[in-house]
Short mmCIF file of C-alpha atoms in Angstrom, two decimals:
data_model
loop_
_atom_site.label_atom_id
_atom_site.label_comp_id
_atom_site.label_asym_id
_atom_site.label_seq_id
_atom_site.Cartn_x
_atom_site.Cartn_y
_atom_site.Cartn_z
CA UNK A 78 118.54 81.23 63.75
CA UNK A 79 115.65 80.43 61.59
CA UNK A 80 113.00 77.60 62.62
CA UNK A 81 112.49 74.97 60.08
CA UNK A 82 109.95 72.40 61.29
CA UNK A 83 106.53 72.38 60.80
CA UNK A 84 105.53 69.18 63.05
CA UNK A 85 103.07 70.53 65.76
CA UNK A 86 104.15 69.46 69.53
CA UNK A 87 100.18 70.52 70.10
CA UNK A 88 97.79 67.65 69.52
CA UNK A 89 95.94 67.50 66.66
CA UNK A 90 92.29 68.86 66.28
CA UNK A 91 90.84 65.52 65.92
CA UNK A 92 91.58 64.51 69.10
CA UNK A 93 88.86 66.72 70.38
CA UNK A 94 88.10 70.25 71.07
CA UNK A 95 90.21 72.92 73.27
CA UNK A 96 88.91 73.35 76.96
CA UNK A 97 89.58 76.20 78.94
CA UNK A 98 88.69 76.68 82.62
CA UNK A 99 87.75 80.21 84.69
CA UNK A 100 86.30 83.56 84.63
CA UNK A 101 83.24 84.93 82.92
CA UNK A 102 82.34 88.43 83.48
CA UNK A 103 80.98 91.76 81.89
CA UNK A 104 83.24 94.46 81.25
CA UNK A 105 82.27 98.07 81.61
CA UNK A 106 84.83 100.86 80.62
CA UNK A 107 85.05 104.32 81.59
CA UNK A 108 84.95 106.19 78.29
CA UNK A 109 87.57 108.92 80.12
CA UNK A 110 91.08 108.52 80.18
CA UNK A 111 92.68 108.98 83.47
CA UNK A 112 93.40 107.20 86.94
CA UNK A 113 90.72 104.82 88.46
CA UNK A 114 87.19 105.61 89.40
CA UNK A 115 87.08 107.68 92.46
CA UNK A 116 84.65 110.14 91.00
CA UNK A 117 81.34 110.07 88.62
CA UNK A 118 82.30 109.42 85.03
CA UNK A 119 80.79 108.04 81.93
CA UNK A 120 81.09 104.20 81.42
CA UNK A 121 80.22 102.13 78.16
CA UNK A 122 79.31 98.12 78.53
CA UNK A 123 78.48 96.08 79.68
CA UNK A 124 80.78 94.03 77.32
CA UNK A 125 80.81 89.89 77.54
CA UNK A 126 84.73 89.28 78.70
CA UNK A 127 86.94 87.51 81.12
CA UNK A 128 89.98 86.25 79.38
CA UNK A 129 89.14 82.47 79.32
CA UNK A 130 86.10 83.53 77.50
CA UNK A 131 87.25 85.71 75.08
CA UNK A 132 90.38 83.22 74.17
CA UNK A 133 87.29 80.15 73.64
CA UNK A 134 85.22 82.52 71.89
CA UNK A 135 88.02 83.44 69.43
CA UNK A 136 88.99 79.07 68.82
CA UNK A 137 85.22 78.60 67.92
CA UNK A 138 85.06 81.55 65.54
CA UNK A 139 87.93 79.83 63.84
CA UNK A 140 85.21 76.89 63.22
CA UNK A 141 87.27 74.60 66.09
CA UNK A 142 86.10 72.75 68.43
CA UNK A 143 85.91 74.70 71.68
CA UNK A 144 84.12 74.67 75.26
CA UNK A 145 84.94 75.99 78.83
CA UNK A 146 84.08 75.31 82.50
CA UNK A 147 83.04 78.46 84.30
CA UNK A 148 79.70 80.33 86.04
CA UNK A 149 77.91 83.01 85.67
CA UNK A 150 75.23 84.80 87.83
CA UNK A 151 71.15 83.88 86.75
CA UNK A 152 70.87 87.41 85.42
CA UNK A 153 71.37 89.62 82.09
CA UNK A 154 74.71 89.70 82.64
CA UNK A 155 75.34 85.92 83.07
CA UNK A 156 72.80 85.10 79.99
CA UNK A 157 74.45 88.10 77.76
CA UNK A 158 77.64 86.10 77.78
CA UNK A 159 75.96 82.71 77.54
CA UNK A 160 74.22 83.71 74.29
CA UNK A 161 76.96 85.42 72.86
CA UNK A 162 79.24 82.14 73.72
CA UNK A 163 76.80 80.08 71.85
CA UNK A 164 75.99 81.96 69.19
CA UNK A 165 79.58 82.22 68.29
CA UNK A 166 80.26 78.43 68.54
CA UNK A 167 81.51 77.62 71.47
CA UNK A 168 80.37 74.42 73.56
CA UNK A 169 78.36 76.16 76.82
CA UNK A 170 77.41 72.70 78.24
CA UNK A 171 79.29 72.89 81.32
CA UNK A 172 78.62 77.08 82.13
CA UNK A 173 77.06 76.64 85.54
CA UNK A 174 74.73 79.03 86.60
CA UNK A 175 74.62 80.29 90.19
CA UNK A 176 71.23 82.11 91.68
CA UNK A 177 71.53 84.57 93.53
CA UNK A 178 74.87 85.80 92.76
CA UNK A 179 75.65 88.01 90.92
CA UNK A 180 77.85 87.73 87.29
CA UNK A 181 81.46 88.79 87.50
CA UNK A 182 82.47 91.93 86.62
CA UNK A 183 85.32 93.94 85.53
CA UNK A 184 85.44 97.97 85.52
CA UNK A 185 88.23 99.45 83.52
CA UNK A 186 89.39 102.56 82.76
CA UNK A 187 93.07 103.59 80.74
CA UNK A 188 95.46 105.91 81.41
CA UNK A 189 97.29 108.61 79.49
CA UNK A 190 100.33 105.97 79.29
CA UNK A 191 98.24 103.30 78.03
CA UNK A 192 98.30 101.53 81.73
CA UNK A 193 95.27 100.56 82.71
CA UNK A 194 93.12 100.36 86.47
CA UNK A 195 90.58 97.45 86.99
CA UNK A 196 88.19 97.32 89.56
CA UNK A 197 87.35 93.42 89.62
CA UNK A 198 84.33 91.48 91.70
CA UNK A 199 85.39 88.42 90.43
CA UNK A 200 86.31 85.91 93.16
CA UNK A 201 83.36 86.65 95.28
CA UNK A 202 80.99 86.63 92.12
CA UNK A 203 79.45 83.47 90.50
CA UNK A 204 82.69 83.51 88.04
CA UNK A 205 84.35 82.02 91.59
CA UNK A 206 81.87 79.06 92.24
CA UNK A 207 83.36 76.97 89.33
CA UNK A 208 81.98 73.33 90.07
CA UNK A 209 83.64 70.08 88.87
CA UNK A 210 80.00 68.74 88.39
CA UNK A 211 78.96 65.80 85.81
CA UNK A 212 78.93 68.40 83.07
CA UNK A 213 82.16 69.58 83.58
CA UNK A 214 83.94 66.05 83.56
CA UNK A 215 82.19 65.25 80.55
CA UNK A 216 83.25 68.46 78.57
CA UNK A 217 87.01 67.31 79.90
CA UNK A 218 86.70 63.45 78.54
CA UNK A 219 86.15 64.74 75.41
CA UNK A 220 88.64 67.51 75.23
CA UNK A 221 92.09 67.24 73.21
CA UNK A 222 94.11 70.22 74.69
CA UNK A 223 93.27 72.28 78.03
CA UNK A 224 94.19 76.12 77.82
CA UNK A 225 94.89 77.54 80.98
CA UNK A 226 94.88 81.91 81.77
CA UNK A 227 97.24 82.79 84.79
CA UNK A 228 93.48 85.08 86.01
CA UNK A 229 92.12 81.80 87.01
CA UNK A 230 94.32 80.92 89.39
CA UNK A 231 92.79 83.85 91.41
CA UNK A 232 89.57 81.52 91.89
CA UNK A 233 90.72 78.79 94.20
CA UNK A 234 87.58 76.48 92.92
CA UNK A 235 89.23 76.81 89.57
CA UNK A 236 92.27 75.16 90.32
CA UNK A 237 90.28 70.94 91.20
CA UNK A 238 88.99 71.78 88.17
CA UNK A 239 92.32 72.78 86.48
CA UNK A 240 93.93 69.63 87.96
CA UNK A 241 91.57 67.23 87.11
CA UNK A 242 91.45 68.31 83.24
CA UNK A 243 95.15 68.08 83.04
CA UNK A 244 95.59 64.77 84.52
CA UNK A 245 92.49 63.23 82.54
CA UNK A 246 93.68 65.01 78.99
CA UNK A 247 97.68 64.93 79.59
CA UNK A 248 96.67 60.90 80.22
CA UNK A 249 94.81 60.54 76.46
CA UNK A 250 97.62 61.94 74.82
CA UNK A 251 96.58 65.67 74.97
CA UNK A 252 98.28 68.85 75.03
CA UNK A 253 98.23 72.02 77.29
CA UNK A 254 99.10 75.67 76.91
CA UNK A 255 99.65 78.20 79.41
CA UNK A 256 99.27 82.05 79.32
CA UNK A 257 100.49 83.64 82.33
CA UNK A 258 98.12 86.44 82.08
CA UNK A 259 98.63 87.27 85.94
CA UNK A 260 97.59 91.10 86.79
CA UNK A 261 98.64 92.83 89.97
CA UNK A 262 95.54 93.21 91.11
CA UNK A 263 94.58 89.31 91.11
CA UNK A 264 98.04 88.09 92.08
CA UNK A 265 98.05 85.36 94.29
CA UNK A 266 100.07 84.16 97.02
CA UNK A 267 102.37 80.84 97.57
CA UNK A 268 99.06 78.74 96.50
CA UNK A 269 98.93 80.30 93.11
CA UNK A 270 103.08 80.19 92.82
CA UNK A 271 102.63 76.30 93.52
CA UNK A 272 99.94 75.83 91.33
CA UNK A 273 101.64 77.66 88.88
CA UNK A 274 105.08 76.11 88.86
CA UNK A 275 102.48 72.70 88.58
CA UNK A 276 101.37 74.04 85.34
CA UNK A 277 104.77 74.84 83.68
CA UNK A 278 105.96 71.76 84.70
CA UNK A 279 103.26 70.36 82.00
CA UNK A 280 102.99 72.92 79.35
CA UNK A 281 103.53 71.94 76.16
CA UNK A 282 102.88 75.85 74.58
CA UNK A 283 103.67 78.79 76.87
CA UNK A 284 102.05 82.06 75.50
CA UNK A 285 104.16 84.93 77.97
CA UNK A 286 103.75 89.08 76.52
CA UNK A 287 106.16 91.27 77.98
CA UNK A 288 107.23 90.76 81.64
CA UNK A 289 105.43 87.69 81.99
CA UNK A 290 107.70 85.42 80.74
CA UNK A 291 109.76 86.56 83.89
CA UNK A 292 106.93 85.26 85.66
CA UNK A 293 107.39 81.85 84.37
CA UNK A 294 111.17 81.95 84.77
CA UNK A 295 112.60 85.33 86.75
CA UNK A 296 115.74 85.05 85.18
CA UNK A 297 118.11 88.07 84.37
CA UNK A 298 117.48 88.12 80.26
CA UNK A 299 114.90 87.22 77.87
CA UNK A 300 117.27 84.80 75.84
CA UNK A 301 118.79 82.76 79.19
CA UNK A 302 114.77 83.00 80.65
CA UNK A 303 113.81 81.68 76.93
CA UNK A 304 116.81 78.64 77.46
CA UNK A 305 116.00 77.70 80.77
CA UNK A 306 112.41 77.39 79.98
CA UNK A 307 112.84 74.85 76.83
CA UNK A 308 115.65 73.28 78.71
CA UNK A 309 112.78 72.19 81.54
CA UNK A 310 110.56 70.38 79.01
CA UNK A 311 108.26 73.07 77.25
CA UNK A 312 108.36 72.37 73.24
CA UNK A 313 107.31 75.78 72.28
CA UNK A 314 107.18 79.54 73.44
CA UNK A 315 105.46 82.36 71.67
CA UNK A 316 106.43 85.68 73.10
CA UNK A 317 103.57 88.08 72.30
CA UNK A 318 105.44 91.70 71.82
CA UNK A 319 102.41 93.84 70.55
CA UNK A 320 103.42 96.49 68.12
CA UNK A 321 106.99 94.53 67.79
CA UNK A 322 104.87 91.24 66.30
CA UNK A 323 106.06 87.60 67.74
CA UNK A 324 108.32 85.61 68.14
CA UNK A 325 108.28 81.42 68.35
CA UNK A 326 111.39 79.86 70.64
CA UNK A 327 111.54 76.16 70.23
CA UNK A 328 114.49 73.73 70.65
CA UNK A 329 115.12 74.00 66.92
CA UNK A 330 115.37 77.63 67.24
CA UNK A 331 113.15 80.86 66.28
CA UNK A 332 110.83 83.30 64.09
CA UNK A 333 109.83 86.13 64.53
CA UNK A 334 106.99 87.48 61.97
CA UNK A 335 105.71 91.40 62.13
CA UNK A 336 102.81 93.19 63.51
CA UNK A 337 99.94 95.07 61.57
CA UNK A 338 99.76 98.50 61.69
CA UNK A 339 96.56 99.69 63.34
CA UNK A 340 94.66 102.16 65.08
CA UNK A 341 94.28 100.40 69.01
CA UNK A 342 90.73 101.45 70.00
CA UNK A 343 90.77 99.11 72.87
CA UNK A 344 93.66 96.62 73.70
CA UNK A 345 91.64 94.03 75.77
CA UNK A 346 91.94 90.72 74.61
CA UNK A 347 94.12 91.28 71.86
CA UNK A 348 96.38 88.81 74.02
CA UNK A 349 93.82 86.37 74.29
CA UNK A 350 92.71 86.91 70.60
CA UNK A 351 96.68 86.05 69.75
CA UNK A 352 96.84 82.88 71.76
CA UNK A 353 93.82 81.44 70.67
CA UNK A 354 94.50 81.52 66.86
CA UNK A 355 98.17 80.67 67.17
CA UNK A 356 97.18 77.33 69.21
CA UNK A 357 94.28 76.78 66.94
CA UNK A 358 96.11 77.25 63.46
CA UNK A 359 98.77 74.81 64.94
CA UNK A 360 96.21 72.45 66.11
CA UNK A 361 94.77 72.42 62.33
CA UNK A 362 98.37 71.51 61.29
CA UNK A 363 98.96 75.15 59.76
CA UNK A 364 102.69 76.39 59.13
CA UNK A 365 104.18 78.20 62.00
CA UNK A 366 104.92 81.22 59.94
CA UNK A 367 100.88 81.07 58.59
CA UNK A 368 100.11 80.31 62.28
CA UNK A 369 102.09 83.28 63.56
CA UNK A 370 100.70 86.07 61.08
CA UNK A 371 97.33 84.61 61.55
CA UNK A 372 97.81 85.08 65.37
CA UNK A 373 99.47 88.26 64.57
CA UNK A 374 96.70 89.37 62.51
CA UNK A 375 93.64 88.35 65.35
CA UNK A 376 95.39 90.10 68.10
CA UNK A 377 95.99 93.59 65.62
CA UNK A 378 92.25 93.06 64.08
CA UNK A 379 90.59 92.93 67.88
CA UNK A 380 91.97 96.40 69.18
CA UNK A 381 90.49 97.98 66.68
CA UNK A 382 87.44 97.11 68.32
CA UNK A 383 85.48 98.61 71.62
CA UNK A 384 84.78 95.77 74.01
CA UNK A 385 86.95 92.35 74.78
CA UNK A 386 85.06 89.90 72.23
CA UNK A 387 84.46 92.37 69.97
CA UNK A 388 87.03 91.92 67.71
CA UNK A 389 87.69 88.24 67.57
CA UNK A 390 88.00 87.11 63.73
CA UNK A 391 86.62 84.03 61.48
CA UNK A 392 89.66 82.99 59.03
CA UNK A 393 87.73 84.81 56.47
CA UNK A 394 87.77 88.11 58.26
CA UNK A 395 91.42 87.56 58.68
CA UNK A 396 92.04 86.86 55.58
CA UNK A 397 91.10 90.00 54.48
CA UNK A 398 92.62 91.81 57.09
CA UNK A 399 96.06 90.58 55.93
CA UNK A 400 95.41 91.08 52.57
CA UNK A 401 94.79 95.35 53.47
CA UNK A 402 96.67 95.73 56.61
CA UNK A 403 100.63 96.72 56.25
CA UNK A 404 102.52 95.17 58.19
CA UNK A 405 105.98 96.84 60.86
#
């Protein structure tokens, strides 16, 4: 089944700028491979992360309008990200920062199979005392589409937050997209199920890789998982599949474009990197095939990378990416 339209179900960029909501943290990465961190090792970082800010970071490098709601810790840590935020593009207007706490942080280290082991402060760090303060509102009334990451439902101050974005932007005619992005060691309970089930209820763009789409719909197959999902009311569904490339499901059926072929340094945010410039090409009312192999092309270009945010790509870098990268 090929997919023949080209008429975004994502509201259009003019409509003002993509708003995401969570985590900021620094990432620090053991430079061994092996299993977790229960003796001395090397480390490399700290590296500005958290997968809300590396998805923003990547919209804004694409010369879109971008912002997010989060907090950091009044230290180098918080201001590292801050900086790097701004510098890059993206609206830090409603970053709260928290004194005397510290900046979230993520240790990570990979193993031989390409797993990998996180040891996260995040909930208990300033990245958890997200505020729904004047600043915050004011990012959301100007917003056109709200991005949400699964992580965040791990902070339960993001989720008033998350709730009163989508009702105030679903309400002007904006969009959302969802990417499950739920790791085992931040998975919730039946508070984050509800809230979750909430979100797919309104998602206009669901952005699952690998299992996750089970997540969203723990159905037997991909294909019936992929049915049931449209069937409830979500107009599009990128599967992220890494070295297999991606594929778009929508009601008028799908198409799937290739990967790059690259040497994966570090496979953080690659994800994140993928999402952003799919939703942001589609925003700017590009093809879906352009929109695909430009996402395609962000998430291959970022793990060649060290560190998260590294990697994330103007449309000039990724133009010439394409233009010397083979493709699967």
């Amino acid at each position: 089944m090929t997919h023949g339209s080209n008429s975004s179900f994502l509201s259009p960029q003019q409509r003002g700028p993509t708003i995401t909501v969570g985590e900021i943290l620094v990432e620090i990465m053991a430079t061994t491979v092996g299993s977790g961190f229960r003796e001395a090792q090397p480390l490399i970082g700290p590296f500005a992360s958290g997968a809300p800010a590396i998805f923003i970071d990547q919209v804004a490098k694409l010369g879109a309008g971008a912002g997010i709601i989060a907090s950091v810790g009044d230290d180098d840590f918080g201001h590292l990200n801050i900086e790097r935020l701004r510098g890059d593009g993206v609206d830090v207007s409603a970053i709260a920062i928290i004194p005397d706490t510290p900046t979230g942080s993520a240790f990570v280290r990979y193993a031989a199979t390409g797993g990998r082991d996180f040891v996260y402060n995040i909930a208990r760090s300033a990245a958890g005392q997200l505020q729904l303060n004047e600043a915050a509102k004011a990012l959301i009334a100007r917003a056109g589409h709200l991005h949400v990451m699964g992580s965040a439902l791990s902070m339960p101050a993001a989720w008033p937050i998350i709730q009163h974005a989508l009702d105030d932007i679903k309400s002007r005619g904006g969009t959302l997209s969802l990417d499950p992005n739920i790791r085992k060691e931040l998975a919730g309970g039946e508070a984050t199920r509800q809230q979750f089930s909430t979100l797919l209820a309104a998602t206009d763009l669901l952005l699952p890789s690998g299992d996750e789409l089970f997540i969203a719909c723990p159905d037997e197959s991909e294909a019936k998982a992929i049915e049931e999902l449209l069937k409830s009311g979500i107009c599009g569904i990128v599967v992220k599949r890494g070295k297999e490339g991606s594929t778009l499901y929508t009601a008028a059926g799908s198409l799937h474009r290739p990967a790059f072929i690259v040497e994966e340094v570090d496979p953080t945010g690659a994800g994140d990197c993928f999402g952003a410039t799919y939703l942001t090409c589609r925003r700017l009312g590009l093809s879906d095939e352009k929109s695909l192999d430009y996402a395609n092309a962000a998430g291959a270009r970022n793990v060649t990378r060290q560190g998260p945010m590294e990697g994330t790509s103007t449309f000039a870098e990724l133009d010439r990416f394409i233009a010397a990268t083979p493709r699967n």
